[in-house]
């Protein structure tokens, strides 16, 4: 009886921490996308930035818990190396490796945010782009290997959140392209077209 209770507690904790980690990563991702778009007013950007950073940290921590609890799973038998080294797990190596890579990418993004001044703006932006593949790897990991993925509520959750991230990404790319098209290429504000003023010399008498 105790073995059954222990198995259920490990299984439940793994499921709960995995789903919680994914939802926090989703919140962090959409908040980050919204920060650079026209959807957020300047006054609200500080709040959205706090949500973006906090959700990223919580997603990372719950992801760590999700992997750590799997070490106590007596049925599948995950090893430390199988969880830390991508695509080396004995059970579902590819799907498990996706989760591991997503975890590492989240860690790199968080670490780069704390080191933004040392990295420089350009290097920080390139590193921060890992948030996108990291999120979608987490989406595929949860959808394809998650024990709850067969339930309609889980499928609806993964589908709705994935579509929302894609839609916001497309909108942000469209607004960036539109802003670049509207900006003057020379960097100067063009003067409006106006007819030249011509003064006829006959109107003036030479004294």
mmCIF file of C-alpha atoms in Angstrom:
data_model
loop_
_atom_site.group_PDB
_atom_site.id
_atom_site.type_symbol
_atom_site.label_atom_id
_atom_site.label_comp_id
_atom_site.label_asym_id
_atom_site.label_seq_id
_atom_site.Cartn_x
_atom_site.Cartn_y
_atom_site.Cartn_z
ATOM 1 C CA UNK A 1 0.000 0.000 0.000
ATOM 2 C CA UNK A 2 2.818 2.389 0.884
ATOM 3 C CA UNK A 3 4.523 1.646 -2.460
ATOM 4 C CA UNK A 4 1.343 2.603 -4.328
ATOM 5 C CA UNK A 5 1.048 5.856 -2.357
ATOM 6 C CA UNK A 6 4.711 6.695 -3.048
ATOM 7 C CA UNK A 7 4.295 5.960 -6.757
ATOM 8 C CA UNK A 8 1.190 8.129 -6.968
ATOM 9 C CA UNK A 9 2.878 11.004 -5.135
ATOM 10 C CA UNK A 10 5.874 10.940 -7.488
ATOM 11 C CA UNK A 11 3.624 10.694 -10.537
ATOM 12 C CA UNK A 12 1.343 13.492 -9.324
ATOM 13 C CA UNK A 13 4.241 15.789 -8.409
ATOM 14 C CA UNK A 14 5.903 15.200 -11.769
ATOM 15 C CA UNK A 15 2.708 16.000 -13.663
ATOM 16 C CA UNK A 16 1.890 19.075 -11.588
ATOM 17 C CA UNK A 17 5.394 20.545 -11.710
ATOM 18 C CA UNK A 18 5.719 19.899 -15.450
ATOM 19 C CA UNK A 19 2.432 21.592 -16.330
ATOM 20 C CA UNK A 20 3.120 24.467 -13.936
ATOM 21 C CA UNK A 21 6.568 24.978 -15.469
ATOM 22 C CA UNK A 22 5.083 25.077 -18.966
ATOM 23 C CA UNK A 23 2.396 27.604 -18.013
ATOM 24 C CA UNK A 24 4.955 29.910 -16.399
ATOM 25 C CA UNK A 25 7.163 29.681 -19.503
ATOM 26 C CA UNK A 26 4.110 30.530 -21.590
ATOM 27 C CA UNK A 27 3.373 33.622 -19.468
ATOM 28 C CA UNK A 28 7.008 34.706 -19.651
ATOM 29 C CA UNK A 29 7.063 34.253 -23.434
ATOM 30 C CA UNK A 30 3.897 36.214 -24.217
ATOM 31 C CA UNK A 31 4.919 38.968 -21.786
ATOM 32 C CA UNK A 32 8.287 39.248 -23.536
ATOM 33 C CA UNK A 33 6.652 39.419 -26.960
ATOM 34 C CA UNK A 34 4.128 41.995 -25.798
ATOM 35 C CA UNK A 35 6.894 44.181 -24.367
ATOM 36 C CA UNK A 36 8.201 44.951 -27.852
ATOM 37 C CA UNK A 37 4.822 45.453 -29.512
ATOM 38 C CA UNK A 38 2.167 48.161 -29.511
ATOM 39 C CA UNK A 39 -0.141 46.137 -27.269
ATOM 40 C CA UNK A 40 1.342 47.421 -24.017
ATOM 41 C CA UNK A 41 1.201 51.075 -22.995
ATOM 42 C CA UNK A 42 4.378 52.666 -21.707
ATOM 43 C CA UNK A 43 2.914 53.008 -18.213
ATOM 44 C CA UNK A 44 2.210 49.256 -18.012
ATOM 45 C CA UNK A 45 5.559 48.066 -19.372
ATOM 46 C CA UNK A 46 7.171 47.979 -15.924
ATOM 47 C CA UNK A 47 4.451 45.606 -14.675
ATOM 48 C CA UNK A 48 4.711 43.402 -17.774
ATOM 49 C CA UNK A 49 8.494 43.308 -17.437
ATOM 50 C CA UNK A 50 8.183 42.125 -13.830
ATOM 51 C CA UNK A 51 5.740 39.413 -14.916
ATOM 52 C CA UNK A 52 8.083 38.398 -17.746
ATOM 53 C CA UNK A 53 11.082 38.011 -15.449
ATOM 54 C CA UNK A 54 9.224 36.424 -12.523
ATOM 55 C CA UNK A 55 7.371 33.917 -14.703
ATOM 56 C CA UNK A 56 10.633 32.943 -16.376
ATOM 57 C CA UNK A 57 12.257 32.211 -13.016
ATOM 58 C CA UNK A 58 9.267 30.237 -11.718
ATOM 59 C CA UNK A 59 9.097 28.255 -14.953
ATOM 60 C CA UNK A 60 12.771 27.392 -14.606
ATOM 61 C CA UNK A 61 12.433 26.369 -10.948
ATOM 62 C CA UNK A 62 9.361 24.200 -11.540
ATOM 63 C CA UNK A 63 11.171 22.650 -14.516
ATOM 64 C CA UNK A 64 14.039 21.767 -12.196
ATOM 65 C CA UNK A 65 11.566 20.186 -9.774
ATOM 66 C CA UNK A 66 9.950 18.293 -12.647
ATOM 67 C CA UNK A 67 13.268 16.698 -13.612
ATOM 68 C CA UNK A 68 14.419 16.071 -10.038
ATOM 69 C CA UNK A 69 11.237 14.191 -9.100
ATOM 70 C CA UNK A 70 11.689 11.880 -12.093
ATOM 71 C CA UNK A 71 14.799 10.480 -10.406
ATOM 72 C CA UNK A 72 12.496 8.879 -7.822
ATOM 73 C CA UNK A 73 10.311 7.234 -10.457
ATOM 74 C CA UNK A 74 10.694 3.486 -9.891
ATOM 75 C CA UNK A 75 8.757 2.447 -13.001
ATOM 76 C CA UNK A 76 10.625 4.220 -15.794
ATOM 77 C CA UNK A 77 13.910 4.581 -13.936
ATOM 78 C CA UNK A 78 15.428 7.841 -15.161
ATOM 79 C CA UNK A 79 19.100 8.395 -14.376
ATOM 80 C CA UNK A 80 20.917 11.660 -13.667
ATOM 81 C CA UNK A 81 22.868 11.443 -16.930
ATOM 82 C CA UNK A 82 19.727 10.572 -18.876
ATOM 83 C CA UNK A 83 18.055 13.743 -17.658
ATOM 84 C CA UNK A 84 21.052 16.068 -17.896
ATOM 85 C CA UNK A 85 22.457 14.879 -21.242
ATOM 86 C CA UNK A 86 19.937 15.397 -24.053
ATOM 87 C CA UNK A 87 18.701 12.343 -25.990
ATOM 88 C CA UNK A 88 20.427 9.789 -23.733
ATOM 89 C CA UNK A 89 17.442 8.710 -21.602
ATOM 90 C CA UNK A 90 16.455 5.072 -21.884
ATOM 91 C CA UNK A 91 12.759 5.942 -22.130
ATOM 92 C CA UNK A 92 11.631 8.282 -24.930
ATOM 93 C CA UNK A 93 15.117 9.705 -25.523
ATOM 94 C CA UNK A 94 14.054 12.251 -28.168
ATOM 95 C CA UNK A 95 11.043 13.629 -26.281
ATOM 96 C CA UNK A 96 12.920 13.640 -22.987
ATOM 97 C CA UNK A 97 15.824 15.392 -24.716
ATOM 98 C CA UNK A 98 13.445 18.123 -25.889
ATOM 99 C CA UNK A 99 12.543 18.839 -22.286
ATOM 100 C CA UNK A 100 16.217 18.910 -21.288
ATOM 101 C CA UNK A 101 17.099 21.329 -24.082
ATOM 102 C CA UNK A 102 14.161 23.561 -23.158
ATOM 103 C CA UNK A 103 15.415 23.618 -19.572
ATOM 104 C CA UNK A 104 18.930 24.628 -20.653
ATOM 105 C CA UNK A 105 17.627 27.318 -22.998
ATOM 106 C CA UNK A 106 15.506 28.800 -20.219
ATOM 107 C CA UNK A 107 18.563 28.853 -17.970
ATOM 108 C CA UNK A 108 20.683 30.603 -20.628
ATOM 109 C CA UNK A 109 17.977 33.238 -21.231
ATOM 110 C CA UNK A 110 17.640 33.959 -17.505
ATOM 111 C CA UNK A 111 21.402 34.087 -17.038
ATOM 112 C CA UNK A 112 21.842 36.410 -20.023
ATOM 113 C CA UNK A 113 19.214 38.779 -18.627
ATOM 114 C CA UNK A 114 21.217 39.169 -15.431
ATOM 115 C CA UNK A 115 24.387 39.757 -17.466
ATOM 116 C CA UNK A 116 22.891 42.099 -20.058
ATOM 117 C CA UNK A 117 25.298 44.965 -19.321
ATOM 118 C CA UNK A 118 28.345 42.701 -19.638
ATOM 119 C CA UNK A 119 27.137 40.962 -22.819
ATOM 120 C CA UNK A 120 26.066 44.088 -24.666
ATOM 121 C CA UNK A 121 22.698 44.789 -26.242
ATOM 122 C CA UNK A 122 23.367 42.925 -29.507
ATOM 123 C CA UNK A 123 24.662 39.740 -27.862
ATOM 124 C CA UNK A 124 21.849 39.884 -25.319
ATOM 125 C CA UNK A 125 19.211 40.063 -28.064
ATOM 126 C CA UNK A 126 20.691 37.094 -29.916
ATOM 127 C CA UNK A 127 20.853 35.040 -26.722
ATOM 128 C CA UNK A 128 17.332 36.072 -25.727
ATOM 129 C CA UNK A 129 15.979 34.645 -28.983
ATOM 130 C CA UNK A 130 16.522 31.188 -27.454
ATOM 131 C CA UNK A 131 13.298 31.813 -25.547
ATOM 132 C CA UNK A 132 11.306 30.940 -28.680
ATOM 133 C CA UNK A 133 12.767 27.487 -29.455
ATOM 134 C CA UNK A 134 12.909 26.827 -25.701
ATOM 135 C CA UNK A 135 9.180 27.466 -25.379
ATOM 136 C CA UNK A 136 8.190 25.372 -28.383
ATOM 137 C CA UNK A 137 10.414 22.487 -27.240
ATOM 138 C CA UNK A 138 8.600 22.601 -23.896
ATOM 139 C CA UNK A 139 5.283 22.609 -25.772
ATOM 140 C CA UNK A 140 6.210 19.529 -27.819
ATOM 141 C CA UNK A 141 7.683 17.805 -24.777
ATOM 142 C CA UNK A 142 4.515 18.260 -22.744
ATOM 143 C CA UNK A 143 2.142 17.482 -25.596
ATOM 144 C CA UNK A 144 3.867 14.332 -26.855
ATOM 145 C CA UNK A 145 5.172 12.736 -23.663
ATOM 146 C CA UNK A 146 2.943 14.220 -20.976
ATOM 147 C CA UNK A 147 0.743 11.694 -19.205
ATOM 148 C CA UNK A 148 -2.196 14.119 -19.366
ATOM 149 C CA UNK A 149 -1.906 14.832 -23.092
ATOM 150 C CA UNK A 150 -4.633 12.346 -23.944
ATOM 151 C CA UNK A 151 -7.215 14.417 -22.063
ATOM 152 C CA UNK A 152 -9.178 17.071 -24.002
ATOM 153 C CA UNK A 153 -8.423 19.807 -21.439
ATOM 154 C CA UNK A 154 -4.675 19.275 -21.841
ATOM 155 C CA UNK A 155 -4.903 19.266 -25.637
ATOM 156 C CA UNK A 156 -6.970 22.462 -25.525
ATOM 157 C CA UNK A 157 -4.459 24.101 -23.171
ATOM 158 C CA UNK A 158 -1.432 23.250 -25.311
ATOM 159 C CA UNK A 159 -3.268 24.181 -28.507
ATOM 160 C CA UNK A 160 -4.582 27.520 -27.233
ATOM 161 C CA UNK A 161 -1.290 28.619 -25.689
ATOM 162 C CA UNK A 162 0.719 27.580 -28.744
ATOM 163 C CA UNK A 163 -1.594 29.421 -31.128
ATOM 164 C CA UNK A 164 -1.461 32.523 -28.927
ATOM 165 C CA UNK A 165 2.350 32.600 -28.970
ATOM 166 C CA UNK A 166 2.437 32.134 -32.750
ATOM 167 C CA UNK A 167 -0.187 34.858 -33.286
ATOM 168 C CA UNK A 168 1.624 37.352 -31.038
ATOM 169 C CA UNK A 169 4.936 36.577 -32.731
ATOM 170 C CA UNK A 170 3.465 37.181 -36.184
ATOM 171 C CA UNK A 171 1.869 40.418 -34.996
ATOM 172 C CA UNK A 172 5.133 41.648 -33.520
ATOM 173 C CA UNK A 173 7.080 40.837 -36.699
ATOM 174 C CA UNK A 174 4.429 42.651 -38.743
ATOM 175 C CA UNK A 175 4.597 45.765 -36.568
ATOM 176 C CA UNK A 176 8.410 45.803 -36.678
ATOM 177 C CA UNK A 177 8.345 45.530 -40.471
ATOM 178 C CA UNK A 178 5.704 48.254 -40.693
ATOM 179 C CA UNK A 179 7.677 50.595 -38.442
ATOM 180 C CA UNK A 180 10.791 50.084 -40.564
ATOM 181 C CA UNK A 181 8.820 50.822 -43.727
ATOM 182 C CA UNK A 182 7.416 54.038 -42.290
ATOM 183 C CA UNK A 183 10.758 55.286 -40.987
ATOM 184 C CA UNK A 184 12.790 57.496 -43.376
ATOM 185 C CA UNK A 185 15.807 55.679 -44.818
ATOM 186 C CA UNK A 186 18.115 58.675 -44.378
ATOM 187 C CA UNK A 187 17.208 59.038 -40.730
ATOM 188 C CA UNK A 188 15.847 62.556 -41.377
ATOM 189 C CA UNK A 189 12.261 63.654 -41.272
ATOM 190 C CA UNK A 190 11.208 64.645 -44.804
ATOM 191 C CA UNK A 191 9.573 67.990 -45.340
ATOM 192 C CA UNK A 192 6.100 67.973 -46.875
ATOM 193 C CA UNK A 193 5.868 68.706 -50.576
ATOM 194 C CA UNK A 194 5.174 72.383 -51.210
ATOM 195 C CA UNK A 195 5.112 74.605 -54.245
ATOM 196 C CA UNK A 196 8.113 76.899 -54.534
ATOM 197 C CA UNK A 197 7.491 80.601 -53.930
ATOM 198 C CA UNK A 198 8.518 82.685 -56.946
ATOM 199 C CA UNK A 199 8.930 86.428 -56.579
ATOM 200 C CA UNK A 200 8.610 88.393 -59.771
ATOM 201 C CA UNK A 201 11.176 91.165 -60.039
ATOM 202 C CA UNK A 202 8.672 93.393 -61.782
ATOM 203 C CA UNK A 203 6.757 93.747 -58.554
ATOM 204 C CA UNK A 204 9.566 95.724 -57.008
ATOM 205 C CA UNK A 205 10.851 99.119 -58.199
ATOM 206 C CA UNK A 206 14.475 99.969 -57.929
ATOM 207 C CA UNK A 207 14.922 103.368 -56.293
#
